[in-house]
mmCIF file of C-alpha atoms and ligand atoms in Angstrom:
data_model
loop_
_atom_site.group_PDB
_atom_site.id
_atom_site.type_symbol
_atom_site.label_atom_id
_atom_site.label_comp_id
_atom_site.label_asym_id
_atom_site.label_seq_id
_atom_site.Cartn_x
_atom_site.Cartn_y
_atom_site.Cartn_z
ATOM 1 C CA MET A 134 0.000 0.000 0.000
ATOM 2 C CA SER A 135 1.375 3.434 -0.858
ATOM 3 C CA ARG A 136 1.315 6.266 1.631
ATOM 4 C CA PHE A 137 -1.147 8.033 -0.683
ATOM 5 C CA PHE A 138 -3.889 5.421 -0.448
ATOM 6 C CA SER A 139 -6.954 6.927 1.209
ATOM 7 C CA SER A 140 -7.444 5.690 4.743
ATOM 8 C CA LYS A 141 -11.094 5.050 3.927
ATOM 9 C CA TYR A 142 -9.977 2.106 1.782
ATOM 10 C CA SER A 143 -6.979 0.871 3.708
ATOM 11 C CA ALA A 144 -8.884 -1.960 5.412
ATOM 12 C CA LEU A 145 -10.735 -2.960 2.249
ATOM 13 C CA GLU A 146 -10.450 -6.630 1.360
ATOM 14 C CA ALA A 147 -10.815 -6.772 -2.402
ATOM 15 C CA TYR A 148 -12.716 -9.496 -4.239
ATOM 16 C CA THR A 149 -10.633 -12.436 -5.465
ATOM 17 C CA PRO A 150 -11.746 -13.525 -8.939
ATOM 18 C CA GLY A 151 -11.499 -17.199 -9.911
ATOM 19 C CA GLU A 152 -7.941 -18.142 -10.854
ATOM 20 C CA GLN A 153 -6.857 -18.048 -14.519
ATOM 21 C CA PRO A 154 -3.558 -19.973 -14.457
ATOM 22 C CA LYS A 155 -1.524 -19.942 -17.678
ATOM 23 C CA ASP A 156 1.000 -22.708 -16.878
ATOM 24 C CA MET A 157 -0.917 -25.387 -18.776
ATOM 25 C CA LYS A 158 -4.166 -25.922 -20.670
ATOM 26 C CA TYR A 159 -6.877 -26.623 -18.117
ATOM 27 C CA ILE A 160 -10.455 -27.760 -18.429
ATOM 28 C CA LYS A 161 -11.885 -24.641 -16.870
ATOM 29 C CA LEU A 162 -14.793 -25.401 -14.580
ATOM 30 C CA ASN A 163 -14.083 -22.718 -11.973
ATOM 31 C CA THR A 164 -15.785 -19.453 -12.994
ATOM 32 C CA ASN A 165 -19.240 -20.503 -14.214
ATOM 33 C CA GLU A 166 -18.647 -19.419 -17.794
ATOM 34 C CA SER A 167 -20.625 -20.953 -20.644
ATOM 35 C CA PRO A 168 -18.856 -23.773 -22.498
ATOM 36 C CA PHE A 169 -20.585 -22.569 -25.680
ATOM 37 C CA ARG A 170 -18.991 -19.914 -27.842
ATOM 38 C CA PRO A 171 -20.953 -16.892 -29.038
ATOM 39 C CA THR A 172 -22.658 -17.514 -32.386
ATOM 40 C CA LYS A 173 -21.285 -16.315 -35.735
ATOM 41 C CA LYS A 174 -23.799 -13.452 -35.854
ATOM 42 C CA VAL A 175 -22.391 -12.116 -32.587
ATOM 43 C CA LEU A 176 -18.837 -12.170 -33.919
ATOM 44 C CA GLU A 177 -19.942 -10.375 -37.088
ATOM 45 C CA ALA A 178 -21.836 -7.737 -35.096
ATOM 46 C CA VAL A 179 -18.795 -7.082 -32.898
ATOM 47 C CA LYS A 180 -16.569 -6.733 -35.967
ATOM 48 C CA ALA A 181 -18.976 -4.243 -37.568
ATOM 49 C CA ALA A 182 -19.135 -2.212 -34.348
ATOM 50 C CA ALA A 183 -15.334 -2.109 -34.187
ATOM 51 C CA GLU A 184 -15.350 -0.074 -37.432
ATOM 52 C CA ASN A 185 -16.575 2.952 -35.468
ATOM 53 C CA LEU A 186 -14.496 2.727 -32.335
ATOM 54 C CA GLN A 187 -13.310 6.323 -32.826
ATOM 55 C CA LEU A 188 -16.759 7.378 -31.588
ATOM 56 C CA TYR A 189 -18.074 7.236 -28.026
ATOM 57 C CA SER A 190 -20.609 4.525 -27.382
ATOM 58 C CA ASP A 191 -24.302 5.402 -26.968
ATOM 59 C CA PRO A 192 -24.804 6.264 -23.269
ATOM 60 C CA GLU A 193 -28.473 5.284 -23.533
ATOM 61 C CA VAL A 194 -27.545 1.943 -25.148
ATOM 62 C CA THR A 195 -30.679 2.454 -27.254
ATOM 63 C CA PRO A 196 -30.840 -0.581 -29.604
ATOM 64 C CA LEU A 197 -29.945 -2.988 -26.829
ATOM 65 C CA VAL A 198 -32.412 -1.493 -24.352
ATOM 66 C CA SER A 199 -35.213 -1.744 -26.975
ATOM 67 C CA LYS A 200 -34.390 -5.380 -27.667
ATOM 68 C CA MET A 201 -34.140 -6.145 -23.930
ATOM 69 C CA ALA A 202 -37.564 -4.541 -23.327
ATOM 70 C CA GLU A 203 -39.068 -6.720 -26.041
ATOM 71 C CA ILE A 204 -37.482 -9.957 -24.749
ATOM 72 C CA PHE A 205 -38.131 -9.364 -21.041
ATOM 73 C CA GLY A 206 -41.586 -7.784 -21.466
ATOM 74 C CA VAL A 207 -40.773 -4.535 -19.647
ATOM 75 C CA ARG A 208 -40.589 -0.855 -20.639
ATOM 76 C CA PRO A 209 -37.202 0.569 -21.712
ATOM 77 C CA THR A 210 -37.458 2.960 -18.742
ATOM 78 C CA GLN A 211 -37.502 -0.041 -16.397
ATOM 79 C CA LEU A 212 -34.064 -1.169 -17.565
ATOM 80 C CA LEU A 213 -30.445 -0.231 -17.006
ATOM 81 C CA MET A 214 -27.559 -1.917 -18.815
ATOM 82 C CA THR A 215 -24.222 -2.185 -17.008
ATOM 83 C CA ASN A 216 -20.634 -3.357 -17.353
ATOM 84 C CA GLY A 217 -21.306 -6.866 -16.072
ATOM 85 C CA SER A 218 -23.848 -7.365 -13.320
ATOM 86 C CA ASP A 219 -21.083 -6.562 -10.839
ATOM 87 C CA GLU A 220 -21.567 -2.940 -11.869
ATOM 88 C CA ILE A 221 -25.338 -2.849 -11.304
ATOM 89 C CA LEU A 222 -24.792 -4.542 -7.934
ATOM 90 C CA ASN A 223 -22.257 -1.905 -6.932
ATOM 91 C CA PHE A 224 -24.653 0.828 -8.143
ATOM 92 C CA ALA A 225 -27.385 -0.724 -5.986
ATOM 93 C CA PHE A 226 -25.159 -0.737 -2.889
ATOM 94 C CA MET A 227 -24.260 2.909 -3.611
ATOM 95 C CA ALA A 228 -27.844 3.985 -4.299
ATOM 96 C CA PHE A 229 -29.855 2.086 -1.697
ATOM 97 C CA CYS A 230 -27.587 1.554 1.328
ATOM 98 C CA ASP A 231 -25.720 3.785 3.762
ATOM 99 C CA SER A 232 -24.904 3.944 7.449
ATOM 100 C CA GLU A 233 -28.599 4.436 8.260
ATOM 101 C CA THR A 234 -29.768 1.766 5.841
ATOM 102 C CA PRO A 235 -27.448 -1.208 6.270
ATOM 103 C CA VAL A 236 -27.550 -4.212 4.001
ATOM 104 C CA ALA A 237 -28.191 -7.897 4.707
ATOM 105 C CA PHE A 238 -27.307 -10.933 2.600
ATOM 106 C CA PRO A 239 -26.703 -14.636 3.167
ATOM 107 C CA GLU A 240 -23.468 -15.565 4.941
ATOM 108 C CA ILE A 241 -22.670 -18.055 2.192
ATOM 109 C CA SER A 242 -23.275 -16.247 -1.075
ATOM 110 C CA TYR A 243 -21.559 -14.219 -3.765
ATOM 111 C CA GLY A 244 -18.219 -13.044 -2.341
ATOM 112 C CA PHE A 245 -18.558 -9.607 -3.885
ATOM 113 C CA TYR A 246 -21.442 -8.499 -1.620
ATOM 114 C CA PRO A 247 -19.279 -7.832 1.465
ATOM 115 C CA VAL A 248 -16.705 -6.150 -0.786
ATOM 116 C CA PHE A 249 -19.298 -3.731 -2.209
ATOM 117 C CA ALA A 250 -20.446 -3.033 1.353
ATOM 118 C CA GLY A 251 -16.855 -2.368 2.450
ATOM 119 C CA LEU A 252 -16.088 -0.220 -0.587
ATOM 120 C CA ASN A 253 -19.082 1.993 0.132
ATOM 121 C CA SER A 254 -18.684 2.007 3.959
ATOM 122 C CA ILE A 255 -22.015 0.270 4.467
ATOM 123 C CA PRO A 256 -22.600 -1.795 7.626
ATOM 124 C CA TYR A 257 -23.686 -5.303 6.680
ATOM 125 C CA GLU A 258 -25.264 -8.357 8.255
ATOM 126 C CA GLU A 259 -24.423 -11.816 6.984
ATOM 127 C CA ILE A 260 -27.333 -14.143 7.715
ATOM 128 C CA PRO A 261 -26.445 -17.841 8.159
ATOM 129 C CA LEU A 262 -27.988 -20.412 5.844
ATOM 130 C CA LYS A 263 -30.115 -23.222 7.218
ATOM 131 C CA GLU A 264 -28.461 -26.584 8.034
ATOM 132 C CA ASP A 265 -29.365 -27.819 4.554
ATOM 133 C CA PHE A 266 -27.583 -24.796 2.984
ATOM 134 C CA SER A 267 -30.823 -23.159 1.857
ATOM 135 C CA VAL A 268 -31.757 -19.519 2.471
ATOM 136 C CA ASP A 269 -34.564 -19.175 5.027
ATOM 137 C CA TYR A 270 -36.758 -16.428 3.575
ATOM 138 C CA LYS A 271 -38.230 -15.767 7.027
ATOM 139 C CA ASP A 272 -34.842 -14.436 8.179
ATOM 140 C CA TYR A 273 -35.260 -11.570 5.686
ATOM 141 C CA CYS A 274 -38.853 -10.631 6.513
ATOM 142 C CA GLY A 275 -39.314 -7.254 8.227
ATOM 143 C CA LEU A 276 -35.556 -6.710 8.477
ATOM 144 C CA ASN A 277 -35.549 -2.962 7.920
ATOM 145 C CA LYS A 278 -32.373 -3.288 5.867
ATOM 146 C CA THR A 279 -31.629 -3.412 2.176
ATOM 147 C CA VAL A 280 -31.730 -7.082 1.209
ATOM 148 C CA VAL A 281 -29.515 -8.723 -1.413
ATOM 149 C CA ILE A 282 -30.136 -12.350 -2.333
ATOM 150 C CA ALA A 283 -28.689 -14.340 -5.201
ATOM 151 C CA ASN A 284 -31.398 -16.598 -6.617
ATOM 152 C CA PRO A 285 -30.256 -19.262 -7.349
ATOM 153 C CA ASN A 286 -27.736 -18.692 -4.602
ATOM 154 C CA ALA A 287 -24.030 -19.100 -5.304
ATOM 155 C CA PRO A 288 -22.133 -21.288 -4.641
ATOM 156 C CA THR A 289 -24.948 -23.590 -3.467
ATOM 157 C CA GLY A 290 -27.205 -23.347 -6.538
ATOM 158 C CA LEU A 291 -30.306 -23.570 -4.313
ATOM 159 C CA CYS A 292 -33.382 -21.469 -5.102
ATOM 160 C CA LEU A 293 -36.079 -19.561 -3.274
ATOM 161 C CA SER A 294 -39.591 -19.798 -4.708
ATOM 162 C CA LEU A 295 -41.332 -16.699 -6.078
ATOM 163 C CA SER A 296 -43.838 -16.810 -3.221
ATOM 164 C CA GLU A 297 -40.973 -16.735 -0.696
ATOM 165 C CA ILE A 298 -39.445 -13.743 -2.520
ATOM 166 C CA GLU A 299 -42.851 -12.037 -2.416
ATOM 167 C CA GLU A 300 -42.982 -12.502 1.364
ATOM 168 C CA ILE A 301 -39.603 -10.737 1.655
ATOM 169 C CA LEU A 302 -40.790 -7.907 -0.627
ATOM 170 C CA LYS A 303 -44.105 -7.468 1.211
ATOM 171 C CA SER A 304 -42.538 -7.390 4.644
ATOM 172 C CA ASN A 305 -39.856 -4.821 3.717
ATOM 173 C CA PRO A 306 -41.931 -2.095 2.023
ATOM 174 C CA ASN A 307 -39.474 0.631 3.029
ATOM 175 C CA ASN A 308 -36.373 -1.141 1.777
ATOM 176 C CA VAL A 309 -35.050 -2.203 -1.572
ATOM 177 C CA VAL A 310 -34.793 -5.944 -2.150
ATOM 178 C CA VAL A 311 -32.210 -6.913 -4.768
ATOM 179 C CA ILE A 312 -32.648 -10.336 -6.369
ATOM 180 C CA ASP A 313 -29.443 -11.262 -8.187
ATOM 181 C CA GLU A 314 -30.522 -13.569 -10.999
ATOM 182 C CA ALA A 315 -27.094 -14.261 -12.510
ATOM 183 C CA TYR A 316 -28.006 -17.976 -12.801
ATOM 184 C CA ILE A 317 -31.784 -17.829 -13.282
ATOM 185 C CA ASP A 318 -31.834 -19.172 -16.861
ATOM 186 C CA PHE A 319 -30.612 -22.590 -15.720
ATOM 187 C CA GLY A 320 -33.638 -23.476 -13.640
ATOM 188 C CA GLY A 321 -35.163 -20.988 -11.175
ATOM 189 C CA GLU A 322 -38.203 -18.776 -11.625
ATOM 190 C CA SER A 323 -37.467 -15.135 -12.427
ATOM 191 C CA ALA A 324 -38.861 -12.346 -10.257
ATOM 192 C CA ILE A 325 -38.952 -9.868 -13.180
ATOM 193 C CA GLY A 326 -42.738 -10.277 -13.430
ATOM 194 C CA LEU A 327 -43.058 -8.777 -9.931
ATOM 195 C CA ILE A 328 -41.568 -5.349 -10.667
ATOM 196 C CA GLU A 329 -44.944 -3.699 -11.396
ATOM 197 C CA LYS A 330 -46.377 -4.972 -8.119
ATOM 198 C CA TYR A 331 -43.367 -4.247 -5.880
ATOM 199 C CA LYS A 332 -41.752 -0.842 -6.257
ATOM 200 C CA ASN A 333 -38.968 -1.949 -3.885
ATOM 201 C CA LEU A 334 -37.746 -4.788 -6.144
ATOM 202 C CA LEU A 335 -34.581 -4.643 -8.232
ATOM 203 C CA VAL A 336 -33.769 -7.728 -10.304
ATOM 204 C CA THR A 337 -30.226 -7.972 -11.670
ATOM 205 C CA GLY A 338 -29.054 -10.226 -14.456
ATOM 206 C CA THR A 339 -26.074 -10.950 -16.661
ATOM 207 C CA PHE A 340 -25.076 -12.078 -20.144
ATOM 208 C CA SER A 341 -21.979 -13.758 -18.647
ATOM 209 C CA LYS A 342 -23.423 -17.194 -17.936
ATOM 210 C CA SER A 343 -26.441 -18.158 -20.038
ATOM 211 C CA ARG A 344 -25.595 -15.920 -22.995
ATOM 212 C CA SER A 345 -21.896 -16.708 -23.501
ATOM 213 C CA LEU A 346 -20.640 -13.118 -23.093
ATOM 214 C CA ALA A 347 -18.560 -13.190 -19.883
ATOM 215 C CA GLY A 348 -15.682 -11.480 -21.667
ATOM 216 C CA ALA A 349 -17.876 -8.726 -23.114
ATOM 217 C CA ARG A 350 -19.013 -7.609 -19.636
ATOM 218 C CA LEU A 351 -22.741 -7.075 -19.951
ATOM 219 C CA GLY A 352 -25.228 -7.019 -17.105
ATOM 220 C CA PHE A 353 -28.532 -5.323 -16.345
ATOM 221 C CA GLY A 354 -31.027 -4.216 -13.758
ATOM 222 C CA ILE A 355 -34.814 -4.330 -14.084
ATOM 223 C CA ALA A 356 -37.048 -2.421 -11.679
ATOM 224 C CA CYS A 357 -39.747 0.251 -11.513
ATOM 225 C CA GLU A 358 -38.908 3.570 -13.181
ATOM 226 C CA GLU A 359 -38.089 5.349 -9.916
ATOM 227 C CA LEU A 360 -35.407 2.843 -8.887
ATOM 228 C CA ILE A 361 -33.933 2.858 -12.401
ATOM 229 C CA GLU A 362 -33.828 6.658 -12.284
ATOM 230 C CA ASP A 363 -31.790 6.494 -9.044
ATOM 231 C CA LEU A 364 -29.421 3.934 -10.543
ATOM 232 C CA ASN A 365 -29.016 6.145 -13.607
ATOM 233 C CA THR A 366 -27.998 9.022 -11.336
ATOM 234 C CA ILE A 367 -25.174 6.804 -10.071
ATOM 235 C CA LYS A 368 -24.271 5.651 -13.582
ATOM 236 C CA TYR A 369 -24.111 9.196 -14.987
ATOM 237 C CA SER A 370 -22.006 10.213 -11.980
ATOM 238 C CA THR A 371 -19.451 7.480 -12.553
ATOM 239 C CA ASN A 372 -19.309 6.289 -16.161
ATOM 240 C CA PRO A 373 -21.964 7.363 -18.699
ATOM 241 C CA TYR A 374 -20.341 5.237 -21.431
ATOM 242 C CA ASN A 375 -20.317 2.072 -19.326
ATOM 243 C CA ILE A 376 -21.332 -0.156 -22.253
ATOM 244 C CA ASN A 377 -18.806 -0.103 -25.075
ATOM 245 C CA SER A 378 -20.081 -0.252 -28.664
ATOM 246 C CA MET A 379 -18.809 -3.770 -29.328
ATOM 247 C CA THR A 380 -20.508 -5.129 -26.223
ATOM 248 C CA MET A 381 -23.740 -3.389 -27.151
ATOM 249 C CA ALA A 382 -23.624 -4.955 -30.625
ATOM 250 C CA ALA A 383 -22.849 -8.366 -29.119
ATOM 251 C CA GLY A 384 -25.794 -8.043 -26.722
ATOM 252 C CA VAL A 385 -28.253 -7.164 -29.490
ATOM 253 C CA ALA A 386 -27.009 -10.040 -31.663
ATOM 254 C CA VAL A 387 -27.319 -12.500 -28.769
ATOM 255 C CA LEU A 388 -30.901 -11.443 -28.103
ATOM 256 C CA GLU A 389 -31.753 -11.794 -31.795
ATOM 257 C CA GLU A 390 -30.911 -15.476 -31.385
ATOM 258 C CA ASN A 391 -32.221 -15.784 -27.853
ATOM 259 C CA GLU A 392 -33.660 -19.282 -28.418
ATOM 260 C CA VAL A 393 -30.192 -20.614 -29.293
ATOM 261 C CA TYR A 394 -28.860 -19.452 -25.916
ATOM 262 C CA LEU A 395 -31.888 -20.619 -23.963
ATOM 263 C CA ASN A 396 -31.477 -23.999 -25.622
ATOM 264 C CA ASN A 397 -27.819 -24.043 -24.503
ATOM 265 C CA CYS A 398 -29.133 -23.581 -20.961
ATOM 266 C CA LYS A 399 -31.338 -26.658 -21.366
ATOM 267 C CA VAL A 400 -28.325 -28.672 -22.517
ATOM 268 C CA ILE A 401 -26.352 -27.436 -19.494
ATOM 269 C CA ALA A 402 -29.214 -28.377 -17.152
ATOM 270 C CA GLU A 403 -29.264 -31.912 -18.641
ATOM 271 C CA THR A 404 -25.490 -32.209 -18.275
ATOM 272 C CA ARG A 405 -25.868 -30.981 -14.672
ATOM 273 C CA THR A 406 -28.331 -33.805 -13.899
ATOM 274 C CA TYR A 407 -26.004 -36.351 -15.538
ATOM 275 C CA THR A 408 -22.942 -35.107 -13.614
ATOM 276 C CA LYS A 409 -24.823 -34.975 -10.304
ATOM 277 C CA GLU A 410 -25.964 -38.589 -10.680
ATOM 278 C CA LYS A 411 -22.463 -39.790 -11.541
ATOM 279 C CA LEU A 412 -20.918 -37.918 -8.600
ATOM 280 C CA GLU A 413 -23.559 -39.360 -6.275
ATOM 281 C CA GLU A 414 -22.725 -42.839 -7.543
ATOM 282 C CA MET A 415 -19.170 -42.121 -6.378
ATOM 283 C CA GLY A 416 -20.468 -41.250 -2.919
ATOM 284 C CA PHE A 417 -20.535 -37.457 -3.209
ATOM 285 C CA PHE A 418 -23.147 -35.333 -1.479
ATOM 286 C CA VAL A 419 -24.378 -32.894 -4.128
ATOM 287 C CA LEU A 420 -26.807 -30.030 -3.546
ATOM 288 C CA ASP A 421 -29.850 -29.759 -5.796
ATOM 289 C CA SER A 422 -28.490 -26.947 -7.958
ATOM 290 C CA LYS A 423 -30.638 -24.934 -10.339
ATOM 291 C CA ALA A 424 -27.564 -23.087 -11.659
ATOM 292 C CA ASN A 425 -24.801 -23.896 -14.170
ATOM 293 C CA PHE A 426 -22.651 -25.404 -11.429
ATOM 294 C CA LEU A 427 -22.775 -28.109 -8.782
ATOM 295 C CA PHE A 428 -21.717 -27.789 -5.170
ATOM 296 C CA ALA A 429 -20.400 -31.153 -4.042
ATOM 297 C CA GLN A 430 -18.513 -32.786 -1.204
ATOM 298 C CA SER A 431 -17.041 -36.244 -0.735
ATOM 299 C CA ASP A 432 -16.725 -38.092 2.558
ATOM 300 C CA ARG A 433 -13.511 -39.685 1.269
ATOM 301 C CA ILE A 434 -11.428 -36.627 0.414
ATOM 302 C CA SER A 435 -11.330 -33.051 1.723
ATOM 303 C CA GLY A 436 -12.534 -30.226 -0.499
ATOM 304 C CA GLU A 437 -9.073 -28.719 -0.666
ATOM 305 C CA LYS A 438 -7.337 -31.990 -1.540
ATOM 306 C CA TYR A 439 -9.926 -32.809 -4.205
ATOM 307 C CA TYR A 440 -9.549 -29.322 -5.721
ATOM 308 C CA LEU A 441 -5.725 -29.517 -5.684
ATOM 309 C CA SER A 442 -5.656 -33.046 -7.129
ATOM 310 C CA LEU A 443 -8.033 -32.040 -9.927
ATOM 311 C CA LYS A 444 -5.865 -29.004 -10.674
ATOM 312 C CA GLU A 445 -2.735 -31.139 -10.835
ATOM 313 C CA LYS A 446 -4.498 -33.293 -13.416
ATOM 314 C CA GLY A 447 -5.621 -30.306 -15.500
ATOM 315 C CA VAL A 448 -9.181 -29.715 -14.251
ATOM 316 C CA LEU A 449 -9.931 -26.430 -12.507
ATOM 317 C CA VAL A 450 -12.822 -26.145 -10.058
ATOM 318 C CA ARG A 451 -13.439 -23.602 -7.290
ATOM 319 C CA HIS A 452 -12.697 -24.217 -3.635
ATOM 320 C CA PHE A 453 -13.637 -21.770 -0.873
ATOM 321 C CA LYS A 454 -11.771 -21.561 2.394
ATOM 322 C CA LYS A 455 -14.778 -20.510 4.522
ATOM 323 C CA GLU A 456 -15.099 -22.984 7.400
ATOM 324 C CA LYS A 457 -18.716 -23.994 6.750
ATOM 325 C CA ILE A 458 -18.114 -24.928 3.108
ATOM 326 C CA LYS A 459 -14.458 -25.886 3.101
ATOM 327 C CA ASN A 460 -15.239 -29.507 2.285
ATOM 328 C CA PHE A 461 -17.139 -28.613 -0.856
ATOM 329 C CA VAL A 462 -15.993 -27.695 -4.331
ATOM 330 C CA ARG A 463 -18.021 -25.774 -6.875
ATOM 331 C CA ILE A 464 -17.939 -27.364 -10.303
ATOM 332 C CA THR A 465 -19.088 -25.373 -13.340
ATOM 333 C CA ILE A 466 -21.085 -27.435 -15.830
ATOM 334 C CA GLY A 467 -19.201 -27.576 -19.112
ATOM 335 C CA THR A 468 -19.823 -29.772 -22.143
ATOM 336 C CA LYS A 469 -20.675 -33.453 -21.625
ATOM 337 C CA GLU A 470 -17.131 -34.293 -22.817
ATOM 338 C CA GLN A 471 -15.584 -31.957 -20.237
ATOM 339 C CA MET A 472 -17.735 -33.444 -17.487
ATOM 340 C CA ASP A 473 -16.701 -36.949 -18.512
ATOM 341 C CA VAL A 474 -13.061 -35.897 -18.040
ATOM 342 C CA LEU A 475 -13.952 -34.456 -14.625
ATOM 343 C CA LEU A 476 -15.721 -37.690 -13.634
ATOM 344 C CA LYS A 477 -12.937 -39.949 -14.861
ATOM 345 C CA THR A 478 -10.313 -37.807 -13.120
ATOM 346 C CA THR A 479 -12.397 -37.852 -9.937
ATOM 347 C CA GLN A 480 -12.504 -41.637 -10.023
ATOM 348 C CA GLU A 481 -8.695 -41.760 -10.370
ATOM 349 C CA ILE A 482 -8.250 -39.320 -7.482
ATOM 350 C CA LEU A 483 -10.555 -41.281 -5.172
ATOM 351 C CA LYS A 484 -8.664 -44.475 -6.009
ATOM 352 C CA GLU A 485 -5.288 -42.867 -5.364
ATOM 353 C CA ASN A 486 -6.640 -41.488 -2.097
ATOM 354 C CA GLU A 487 -7.550 -44.993 -0.862
ATOM 355 C CA LYS A 488 -3.917 -46.094 -0.980
HETATM 356 N N1 PMP B 37 -23.831 -12.458 -9.173
HETATM 357 C C1 PMP B 37 -23.405 -13.693 -8.898
HETATM 358 C C2 PMP B 37 -24.155 -14.511 -7.904
HETATM 359 C C3 PMP B 37 -22.247 -14.198 -9.538
HETATM 360 O O1 PMP B 37 -21.800 -15.430 -9.225
HETATM 361 C C4 PMP B 37 -21.577 -13.393 -10.481
HETATM 362 C C5 PMP B 37 -20.369 -13.917 -11.222
HETATM 363 N N2 PMP B 37 -19.215 -14.081 -10.593
HETATM 364 C C6 PMP B 37 -22.060 -12.100 -10.710
HETATM 365 C C7 PMP B 37 -23.201 -11.679 -10.053
HETATM 366 C C8 PMP B 37 -21.362 -11.132 -11.618
HETATM 367 O O2 PMP B 37 -21.233 -11.555 -12.903
HETATM 368 P P1 PMP B 37 -20.912 -10.555 -14.082
HETATM 369 O O3 PMP B 37 -20.306 -9.310 -13.519
HETATM 370 O O4 PMP B 37 -20.018 -11.299 -14.987
HETATM 371 O O5 PMP B 37 -22.257 -10.247 -14.704
#
């Protein structure tokens, strides 16, 4: 740390992104990316947009917002596009939390939430999960705090039902409830349909997982006009050109072939079921994930040893050091071929571990 670093950030613990080692070619199942490449139309759209990179991008992201409104059945004024959903989440922490309005989120959830709270000097409460690793919606009812819940949750993959989310919304009328739907296209039920009824609901989403654009950085928020207006105040006070022209073009092209991407999600969900069954046959305990990853633990090998052994053999998964989940690993669902390598390698590791 330099002596110039503001004291307000000196204690900040930054987010650690999933590792991207370059020492060998890994099967990458550690950051929940899509195993499917963007379609040809997307590549062509990006190339065409690159022709005009001398110009600033459209701060209103007009063509993309129109297409989004059509696909998601909302008004353009109920939408805000951001640089990944990390950006809309940070905007939400900035806009709807402060020392008088703290924030609450599950203790085991997306690791960026406490970082956003720290960055913006917001007091936060981490609410433990139930024994079975699910979120107990009752813990969030009448909290009097801003609520942030990933649904499906990460890294567990478990979902709340829409009626449970409604209970949280109803019982916190004076607080914003953020439902982070980064993984919703792989199984859960989206809360977007509730934005007309609940003016305190912000739903966030991303093109990083189901729509094969993690590298383009494209996320969004959907809420009533008033909340979107507040989030726009933050956007125009930080980075009006937050969506670059190539990303905007990629987003439009993806949505023009939306069925292709939604079909990819179906394939991933089938591969998830297949992988879960095979892991269970090997004695793993696997949570009932509705996301594009599985959260699994073995009673024969520790989470850390399993993760390290897989890495040594060229398969990357994610291991978290938090005490309550240290025996689990989170495995992104790739292609069937990739999962077969994971399963075969797992079998080898378990055998070696018996010796
Ligand atoms: N929410 C959750 C729960 C996530 O796991 C992630 C991805 N790491 C994000 C949001 C952010 O994704 P992105 O910024 O790529 O949209």
